[in-house]
mmCIF file of C-alpha atoms in Angstrom:
data_model
loop_
_atom_site.group_PDB
_atom_site.id
_atom_site.type_symbol
_atom_site.label_atom_id
_atom_site.label_comp_id
_atom_site.label_asym_id
_atom_site.label_seq_id
_atom_site.Cartn_x
_atom_site.Cartn_y
_atom_site.Cartn_z
ATOM 1 C CA UNK A 1 -0.016 -12.125 -31.388
ATOM 2 C CA UNK A 2 -1.668 -10.743 -28.245
ATOM 3 C CA UNK A 3 -3.436 -7.709 -29.742
ATOM 4 C CA UNK A 4 -6.511 -6.835 -27.699
ATOM 5 C CA UNK A 5 -5.058 -8.278 -24.497
ATOM 6 C CA UNK A 6 -3.934 -6.084 -21.647
ATOM 7 C CA UNK A 7 -0.784 -6.589 -19.543
ATOM 8 C CA UNK A 8 0.471 -4.754 -16.451
ATOM 9 C CA UNK A 9 4.193 -4.934 -15.661
ATOM 10 C CA UNK A 10 5.626 -3.497 -12.424
ATOM 11 C CA UNK A 11 9.218 -2.227 -12.332
ATOM 12 C CA UNK A 12 8.981 -1.835 -16.097
ATOM 13 C CA UNK A 13 11.522 0.918 -16.705
ATOM 14 C CA UNK A 14 14.674 -1.233 -16.566
ATOM 15 C CA UNK A 15 16.061 -4.755 -16.489
ATOM 16 C CA UNK A 16 13.762 -7.740 -16.870
ATOM 17 C CA UNK A 17 10.618 -5.627 -16.488
ATOM 18 C CA UNK A 18 11.488 -3.442 -19.460
ATOM 19 C CA UNK A 19 12.614 -6.405 -21.584
ATOM 20 C CA UNK A 20 9.299 -8.150 -20.795
ATOM 21 C CA UNK A 21 7.220 -5.065 -21.612
ATOM 22 C CA UNK A 22 9.081 -4.645 -24.908
ATOM 23 C CA UNK A 23 8.528 -8.266 -25.996
ATOM 24 C CA UNK A 24 4.807 -8.081 -25.196
ATOM 25 C CA UNK A 25 4.548 -4.732 -27.019
ATOM 26 C CA UNK A 26 6.151 -6.370 -30.075
ATOM 27 C CA UNK A 27 3.347 -8.901 -30.061
ATOM 28 C CA UNK A 28 0.698 -6.162 -30.121
ATOM 29 C CA UNK A 29 -0.455 -6.247 -26.490
ATOM 30 C CA UNK A 30 -1.594 -3.178 -24.563
ATOM 31 C CA UNK A 31 1.084 -2.698 -21.896
ATOM 32 C CA UNK A 32 0.679 -0.780 -18.645
ATOM 33 C CA UNK A 33 4.084 0.173 -17.238
ATOM 34 C CA UNK A 34 4.021 0.657 -13.467
ATOM 35 C CA UNK A 35 7.155 2.517 -12.380
ATOM 36 C CA UNK A 36 8.340 4.585 -9.441
ATOM 37 C CA UNK A 37 10.566 7.139 -11.205
ATOM 38 C CA UNK A 38 8.720 9.355 -13.682
ATOM 39 C CA UNK A 39 11.729 10.507 -15.742
ATOM 40 C CA UNK A 40 13.200 7.019 -16.202
ATOM 41 C CA UNK A 41 9.754 5.610 -16.913
ATOM 42 C CA UNK A 42 9.121 8.198 -19.619
ATOM 43 C CA UNK A 43 12.421 7.302 -21.319
ATOM 44 C CA UNK A 44 11.583 3.574 -21.152
ATOM 45 C CA UNK A 45 8.107 4.164 -22.570
ATOM 46 C CA UNK A 46 9.463 6.164 -25.523
ATOM 47 C CA UNK A 47 12.068 3.468 -26.214
ATOM 48 C CA UNK A 48 9.398 0.730 -26.203
ATOM 49 C CA UNK A 49 7.063 2.699 -28.502
ATOM 50 C CA UNK A 50 9.903 3.566 -30.917
ATOM 51 C CA UNK A 51 11.342 0.051 -31.076
ATOM 52 C CA UNK A 52 8.045 -1.827 -31.353
ATOM 53 C CA UNK A 53 5.818 0.666 -33.164
ATOM 54 C CA UNK A 54 3.126 -0.128 -30.586
ATOM 55 C CA UNK A 55 1.353 3.028 -29.362
ATOM 56 C CA UNK A 56 -0.703 1.218 -26.704
ATOM 57 C CA UNK A 57 1.851 1.710 -23.955
ATOM 58 C CA UNK A 58 0.470 3.404 -20.841
ATOM 59 C CA UNK A 59 2.444 4.747 -17.940
ATOM 60 C CA UNK A 60 1.468 4.755 -14.245
ATOM 61 C CA UNK A 61 3.714 6.215 -11.554
ATOM 62 C CA UNK A 62 3.357 4.129 -8.390
ATOM 63 C CA UNK A 63 5.770 3.319 -5.584
ATOM 64 C CA UNK A 64 5.135 -0.349 -4.837
ATOM 65 C CA UNK A 65 6.746 -0.012 -1.414
ATOM 66 C CA UNK A 66 3.836 2.285 -0.429
ATOM 67 C CA UNK A 67 0.703 0.236 0.370
ATOM 68 C CA UNK A 68 -1.667 3.231 0.349
ATOM 69 C CA UNK A 69 -0.409 4.306 -3.057
ATOM 70 C CA UNK A 70 -0.953 0.790 -4.437
ATOM 71 C CA UNK A 71 -4.523 0.657 -3.131
ATOM 72 C CA UNK A 72 -5.345 4.053 -4.626
ATOM 73 C CA UNK A 73 -3.788 3.121 -7.961
ATOM 74 C CA UNK A 74 -5.602 -0.233 -8.123
ATOM 75 C CA UNK A 75 -9.019 1.263 -7.307
ATOM 76 C CA UNK A 76 -8.614 3.844 -10.062
ATOM 77 C CA UNK A 77 -7.187 1.299 -12.531
ATOM 78 C CA UNK A 78 -10.153 -1.051 -12.030
ATOM 79 C CA UNK A 79 -12.578 1.691 -13.057
ATOM 80 C CA UNK A 80 -10.697 2.690 -16.191
ATOM 81 C CA UNK A 81 -9.065 -0.392 -17.704
ATOM 82 C CA UNK A 82 -9.370 -4.092 -18.346
ATOM 83 C CA UNK A 83 -6.579 -6.503 -17.460
ATOM 84 C CA UNK A 84 -5.692 -10.008 -18.655
ATOM 85 C CA UNK A 85 -2.206 -10.478 -17.230
ATOM 86 C CA UNK A 86 -0.458 -9.060 -14.152
ATOM 87 C CA UNK A 87 3.341 -9.363 -14.023
ATOM 88 C CA UNK A 88 4.761 -8.685 -10.546
ATOM 89 C CA UNK A 89 8.346 -7.869 -11.437
ATOM 90 C CA UNK A 90 9.247 -4.861 -9.263
ATOM 91 C CA UNK A 91 11.623 -5.778 -6.472
ATOM 92 C CA UNK A 92 14.471 -4.438 -4.430
ATOM 93 C CA UNK A 93 17.409 -5.683 -2.437
ATOM 94 C CA UNK A 94 18.338 -3.066 0.130
ATOM 95 C CA UNK A 95 21.480 -4.123 1.964
ATOM 96 C CA UNK A 96 20.880 -2.104 5.125
ATOM 97 C CA UNK A 97 17.708 -2.147 7.191
ATOM 98 C CA UNK A 98 15.701 0.825 5.944
ATOM 99 C CA UNK A 99 12.144 1.710 6.871
ATOM 100 C CA UNK A 100 9.532 3.266 4.582
ATOM 101 C CA UNK A 101 7.413 6.237 5.722
ATOM 102 C CA UNK A 102 4.890 3.711 7.043
ATOM 103 C CA UNK A 103 7.561 2.104 9.209
ATOM 104 C CA UNK A 104 7.807 -1.010 7.031
ATOM 105 C CA UNK A 105 11.134 -2.674 6.271
ATOM 106 C CA UNK A 106 11.798 -1.717 2.654
ATOM 107 C CA UNK A 107 12.541 -5.128 1.101
ATOM 108 C CA UNK A 108 9.432 -6.652 2.698
ATOM 109 C CA UNK A 109 7.286 -3.647 1.755
ATOM 110 C CA UNK A 110 8.300 -3.857 -1.912
ATOM 111 C CA UNK A 111 8.822 -7.543 -2.601
ATOM 112 C CA UNK A 112 6.171 -9.175 -0.439
ATOM 113 C CA UNK A 113 3.520 -6.752 0.786
ATOM 114 C CA UNK A 114 3.497 -4.691 -2.433
ATOM 115 C CA UNK A 115 3.120 -7.849 -4.526
ATOM 116 C CA UNK A 116 0.370 -9.111 -2.223
ATOM 117 C CA UNK A 117 -1.678 -5.896 -2.211
ATOM 118 C CA UNK A 118 -1.415 -5.224 -5.939
ATOM 119 C CA UNK A 119 -2.430 -8.789 -6.796
ATOM 120 C CA UNK A 120 -5.326 -8.928 -4.329
ATOM 121 C CA UNK A 121 -6.566 -5.489 -5.364
ATOM 122 C CA UNK A 122 -6.550 -6.387 -9.074
ATOM 123 C CA UNK A 123 -7.923 -9.927 -8.717
ATOM 124 C CA UNK A 124 -11.570 -8.855 -9.127
ATOM 125 C CA UNK A 125 -10.607 -7.312 -12.475
ATOM 126 C CA UNK A 126 -8.583 -10.351 -13.545
ATOM 127 C CA UNK A 127 -11.397 -12.701 -12.588
ATOM 128 C CA UNK A 128 -13.620 -10.996 -15.175
ATOM 129 C CA UNK A 129 -11.041 -11.496 -17.935
ATOM 130 C CA UNK A 130 -10.514 -14.315 -20.413
ATOM 131 C CA UNK A 131 -7.385 -16.412 -19.850
ATOM 132 C CA UNK A 132 -6.270 -14.334 -16.862
ATOM 133 C CA UNK A 133 -2.756 -14.866 -15.523
ATOM 134 C CA UNK A 134 -0.536 -13.622 -12.713
ATOM 135 C CA UNK A 135 3.226 -14.083 -13.008
ATOM 136 C CA UNK A 136 5.603 -13.164 -10.193
ATOM 137 C CA UNK A 137 9.331 -12.790 -10.781
ATOM 138 C CA UNK A 138 11.052 -14.516 -7.868
ATOM 139 C CA UNK A 139 14.620 -15.807 -7.657
ATOM 140 C CA UNK A 140 16.472 -19.084 -7.251
ATOM 141 C CA UNK A 141 17.944 -17.460 -4.134
ATOM 142 C CA UNK A 142 14.730 -18.437 -2.350
ATOM 143 C CA UNK A 143 15.896 -22.082 -2.347
ATOM 144 C CA UNK A 144 18.188 -21.335 0.617
ATOM 145 C CA UNK A 145 15.344 -19.988 2.738
ATOM 146 C CA UNK A 146 12.595 -21.629 4.742
ATOM 147 C CA UNK A 147 9.486 -19.485 5.241
ATOM 148 C CA UNK A 148 9.885 -17.542 8.484
ATOM 149 C CA UNK A 149 6.690 -15.855 9.652
ATOM 150 C CA UNK A 150 8.056 -14.897 13.068
ATOM 151 C CA UNK A 151 10.098 -11.948 11.756
ATOM 152 C CA UNK A 152 8.548 -10.604 8.553
ATOM 153 C CA UNK A 153 10.274 -7.254 8.944
ATOM 154 C CA UNK A 154 13.740 -8.603 9.775
ATOM 155 C CA UNK A 155 14.000 -6.734 13.043
ATOM 156 C CA UNK A 156 15.797 -9.508 14.967
ATOM 157 C CA UNK A 157 19.468 -10.383 14.731
ATOM 158 C CA UNK A 158 21.970 -9.164 12.156
ATOM 159 C CA UNK A 159 20.454 -7.739 8.993
ATOM 160 C CA UNK A 160 21.651 -9.464 5.823
ATOM 161 C CA UNK A 161 20.062 -7.876 2.733
ATOM 162 C CA UNK A 162 20.742 -10.859 0.480
ATOM 163 C CA UNK A 163 19.069 -13.275 2.901
ATOM 164 C CA UNK A 164 16.128 -10.915 3.522
ATOM 165 C CA UNK A 165 15.627 -10.717 -0.248
ATOM 166 C CA UNK A 166 15.810 -14.521 -0.516
ATOM 167 C CA UNK A 167 13.229 -14.819 2.281
ATOM 168 C CA UNK A 168 10.910 -12.400 0.422
ATOM 169 C CA UNK A 169 11.359 -14.477 -2.720
ATOM 170 C CA UNK A 170 10.394 -17.627 -0.767
ATOM 171 C CA UNK A 171 7.323 -15.725 0.466
ATOM 172 C CA UNK A 172 6.385 -14.977 -3.171
ATOM 173 C CA UNK A 173 6.492 -18.705 -3.979
ATOM 174 C CA UNK A 174 4.179 -19.413 -1.031
ATOM 175 C CA UNK A 175 1.831 -16.593 -2.110
ATOM 176 C CA UNK A 176 1.615 -18.056 -5.603
ATOM 177 C CA UNK A 177 0.814 -21.540 -4.304
ATOM 178 C CA UNK A 178 -1.837 -20.194 -1.935
ATOM 179 C CA UNK A 179 -3.461 -17.976 -4.582
ATOM 180 C CA UNK A 180 -3.567 -20.883 -7.042
ATOM 181 C CA UNK A 181 -5.633 -22.867 -4.520
ATOM 182 C CA UNK A 182 -7.990 -20.005 -3.717
ATOM 183 C CA UNK A 183 -8.596 -18.480 -7.159
ATOM 184 C CA UNK A 184 -9.225 -21.234 -9.665
ATOM 185 C CA UNK A 185 -10.117 -19.100 -12.672
ATOM 186 C CA UNK A 186 -6.791 -17.221 -12.770
ATOM 187 C CA UNK A 187 -3.550 -19.003 -13.731
ATOM 188 C CA UNK A 188 -0.723 -18.224 -11.268
ATOM 189 C CA UNK A 189 2.981 -18.850 -11.753
ATOM 190 C CA UNK A 190 6.252 -17.729 -10.198
ATOM 191 C CA UNK A 191 9.669 -17.942 -11.817
ATOM 192 C CA UNK A 192 13.442 -17.604 -11.556
ATOM 193 C CA UNK A 193 14.828 -15.584 -14.475
ATOM 194 C CA UNK A 194 18.315 -16.997 -14.089
ATOM 195 C CA UNK A 195 21.092 -14.563 -13.180
ATOM 196 C CA UNK A 196 20.876 -11.697 -15.656
ATOM 197 C CA UNK A 197 22.968 -8.577 -16.156
ATOM 198 C CA UNK A 198 20.461 -6.023 -14.835
ATOM 199 C CA UNK A 199 20.931 -2.665 -13.097
ATOM 200 C CA UNK A 200 19.526 -4.266 -9.918
ATOM 201 C CA UNK A 201 22.158 -7.022 -9.881
ATOM 202 C CA UNK A 202 24.931 -4.503 -10.582
ATOM 203 C CA UNK A 203 23.912 -2.140 -7.780
ATOM 204 C CA UNK A 204 22.787 -4.528 -5.049
ATOM 205 C CA UNK A 205 25.233 -7.414 -5.626
ATOM 206 C CA UNK A 206 28.444 -5.719 -6.832
ATOM 207 C CA UNK A 207 30.806 -8.518 -5.753
ATOM 208 C CA UNK A 208 28.665 -11.188 -7.371
ATOM 209 C CA UNK A 209 28.429 -9.042 -10.501
ATOM 210 C CA UNK A 210 32.203 -8.571 -10.785
ATOM 211 C CA UNK A 211 32.796 -12.282 -10.422
ATOM 212 C CA UNK A 212 30.017 -13.427 -12.757
ATOM 213 C CA UNK A 213 29.600 -10.601 -15.278
ATOM 214 C CA UNK A 214 30.904 -12.599 -18.240
ATOM 215 C CA UNK A 215 28.477 -15.461 -17.671
ATOM 216 C CA UNK A 216 25.316 -13.518 -16.837
ATOM 217 C CA UNK A 217 22.288 -13.636 -19.122
ATOM 218 C CA UNK A 218 21.085 -10.630 -21.070
ATOM 219 C CA UNK A 219 17.941 -8.886 -19.838
ATOM 220 C CA UNK A 220 16.004 -10.380 -22.765
ATOM 221 C CA UNK A 221 17.162 -13.902 -21.837
ATOM 222 C CA UNK A 222 16.114 -13.259 -18.239
ATOM 223 C CA UNK A 223 12.695 -12.107 -19.467
ATOM 224 C CA UNK A 224 12.141 -15.083 -21.788
ATOM 225 C CA UNK A 225 10.245 -17.285 -19.319
ATOM 226 C CA UNK A 226 8.199 -14.324 -18.054
ATOM 227 C CA UNK A 227 7.055 -13.559 -21.585
ATOM 228 C CA UNK A 228 6.380 -17.255 -22.276
ATOM 229 C CA UNK A 229 4.257 -17.530 -19.109
ATOM 230 C CA UNK A 230 2.412 -14.342 -20.059
ATOM 231 C CA UNK A 231 1.569 -15.075 -23.688
ATOM 232 C CA UNK A 232 1.885 -18.761 -24.619
ATOM 233 C CA UNK A 233 -0.957 -21.256 -24.770
ATOM 234 C CA UNK A 234 1.355 -24.015 -23.464
ATOM 235 C CA UNK A 235 1.979 -22.284 -20.131
ATOM 236 C CA UNK A 236 -1.655 -22.475 -19.008
ATOM 237 C CA UNK A 237 -1.906 -26.183 -19.862
ATOM 238 C CA UNK A 238 0.329 -26.726 -16.825
ATOM 239 C CA UNK A 239 -1.198 -26.542 -13.334
ATOM 240 C CA UNK A 240 -1.535 -23.169 -11.635
ATOM 241 C CA UNK A 241 0.866 -22.324 -8.783
ATOM 242 C CA UNK A 242 4.134 -23.760 -10.140
ATOM 243 C CA UNK A 243 7.691 -22.363 -10.002
ATOM 244 C CA UNK A 244 9.437 -22.074 -13.384
ATOM 245 C CA UNK A 245 12.925 -21.762 -14.771
ATOM 246 C CA UNK A 246 13.709 -21.810 -18.509
ATOM 247 C CA UNK A 247 10.061 -22.518 -19.382
ATOM 248 C CA UNK A 248 10.016 -25.653 -17.199
ATOM 249 C CA UNK A 249 8.364 -26.223 -13.827
ATOM 250 C CA UNK A 250 11.133 -26.893 -11.285
ATOM 251 C CA UNK A 251 11.063 -27.939 -7.610
ATOM 252 C CA UNK A 252 10.686 -25.198 -5.001
ATOM 253 C CA UNK A 253 12.988 -27.027 -2.564
ATOM 254 C CA UNK A 254 16.455 -28.489 -2.992
ATOM 255 C CA UNK A 255 16.855 -32.239 -2.348
ATOM 256 C CA UNK A 256 17.345 -32.951 1.375
ATOM 257 C CA UNK A 257 16.958 -29.271 2.285
ATOM 258 C CA UNK A 258 14.926 -28.556 5.394
ATOM 259 C CA UNK A 259 13.123 -25.609 3.794
ATOM 260 C CA UNK A 260 9.607 -27.096 3.801
ATOM 261 C CA UNK A 261 7.215 -25.261 6.119
ATOM 262 C CA UNK A 262 4.034 -26.549 7.762
ATOM 263 C CA UNK A 263 0.784 -25.611 5.940
ATOM 264 C CA UNK A 264 -0.354 -23.588 8.960
ATOM 265 C CA UNK A 265 2.670 -21.277 8.563
ATOM 266 C CA UNK A 266 1.734 -20.668 4.942
ATOM 267 C CA UNK A 267 -1.864 -19.910 5.878
ATOM 268 C CA UNK A 268 -0.655 -17.643 8.675
ATOM 269 C CA UNK A 269 1.516 -15.682 6.211
ATOM 270 C CA UNK A 270 -1.615 -14.993 4.119
ATOM 271 C CA UNK A 271 -3.528 -13.871 7.204
ATOM 272 C CA UNK A 272 -0.734 -11.535 8.319
ATOM 273 C CA UNK A 273 -0.415 -9.961 4.871
ATOM 274 C CA UNK A 274 -4.178 -9.529 4.657
ATOM 275 C CA UNK A 275 -4.132 -7.767 8.022
ATOM 276 C CA UNK A 276 -1.350 -5.400 6.900
ATOM 277 C CA UNK A 277 -3.119 -4.823 3.638
ATOM 278 C CA UNK A 278 -6.471 -3.909 5.227
ATOM 279 C CA UNK A 279 -4.767 -1.584 7.692
ATOM 280 C CA UNK A 280 -3.473 0.532 4.797
ATOM 281 C CA UNK A 281 -6.664 0.279 2.798
ATOM 282 C CA UNK A 282 -8.703 1.654 5.680
ATOM 283 C CA UNK A 283 -6.602 4.803 5.875
ATOM 284 C CA UNK A 284 -6.528 5.625 2.161
ATOM 285 C CA UNK A 285 -8.705 8.600 1.106
ATOM 286 C CA UNK A 286 -12.177 7.755 -0.194
#
């Protein structure tokens, strides 16, 4: 029972995000749904309220690929709400190199920079809360990637959406480890939901989906570890900064893989994201 606690879930109108929001709503939590598409978000909100009987479901329309929009949202949110748990679930896998209005490569803007800015902007609020947690939904795909800070926006060489996504998911693991070191009074974790039958998998990985559709997890199964990390007492007994699958901490590198990066690269990633982040903060109104 998490009545009285407040949760924010990004990408909450479908897939694992919606399944997570629904499970937390069932347990009585106040749930803030952060979604990009107003119509779909409204439908998801009504479904969650109807199925759980929980009226404390709030909707915020934010495009997490737009840094200025995230900053503005976070500033406003901090003045109006409390927050115990942030769940960074929104993500995208765009298979061709697309740029946002700010000239950012779309996968990077959504998966890495958006996650970074939202978390950093809400940290002051989380640090005031009891038993504060940040959970980021990554992917086992990151195991094939070594952190590459020389080309954050994938502008060199052939663009491979699946590999760019995997690189972003590696970056999320590094972010989580770095945050855990720097912010001791918030519990950070990152996780692989397993391969679930979600709209995102169907649209961005059609071949994989066709081949695997009979063995994929349901959305609720994919959300299980997210919910466990968000609500259980056991999760926070484990150290902050770990990577989880099926409620267990698992290694972030495969045996014998050369995916380890030097600490200075990881620190440099944080510096570069902070620079990006401040650039967009400076230009936002007010």
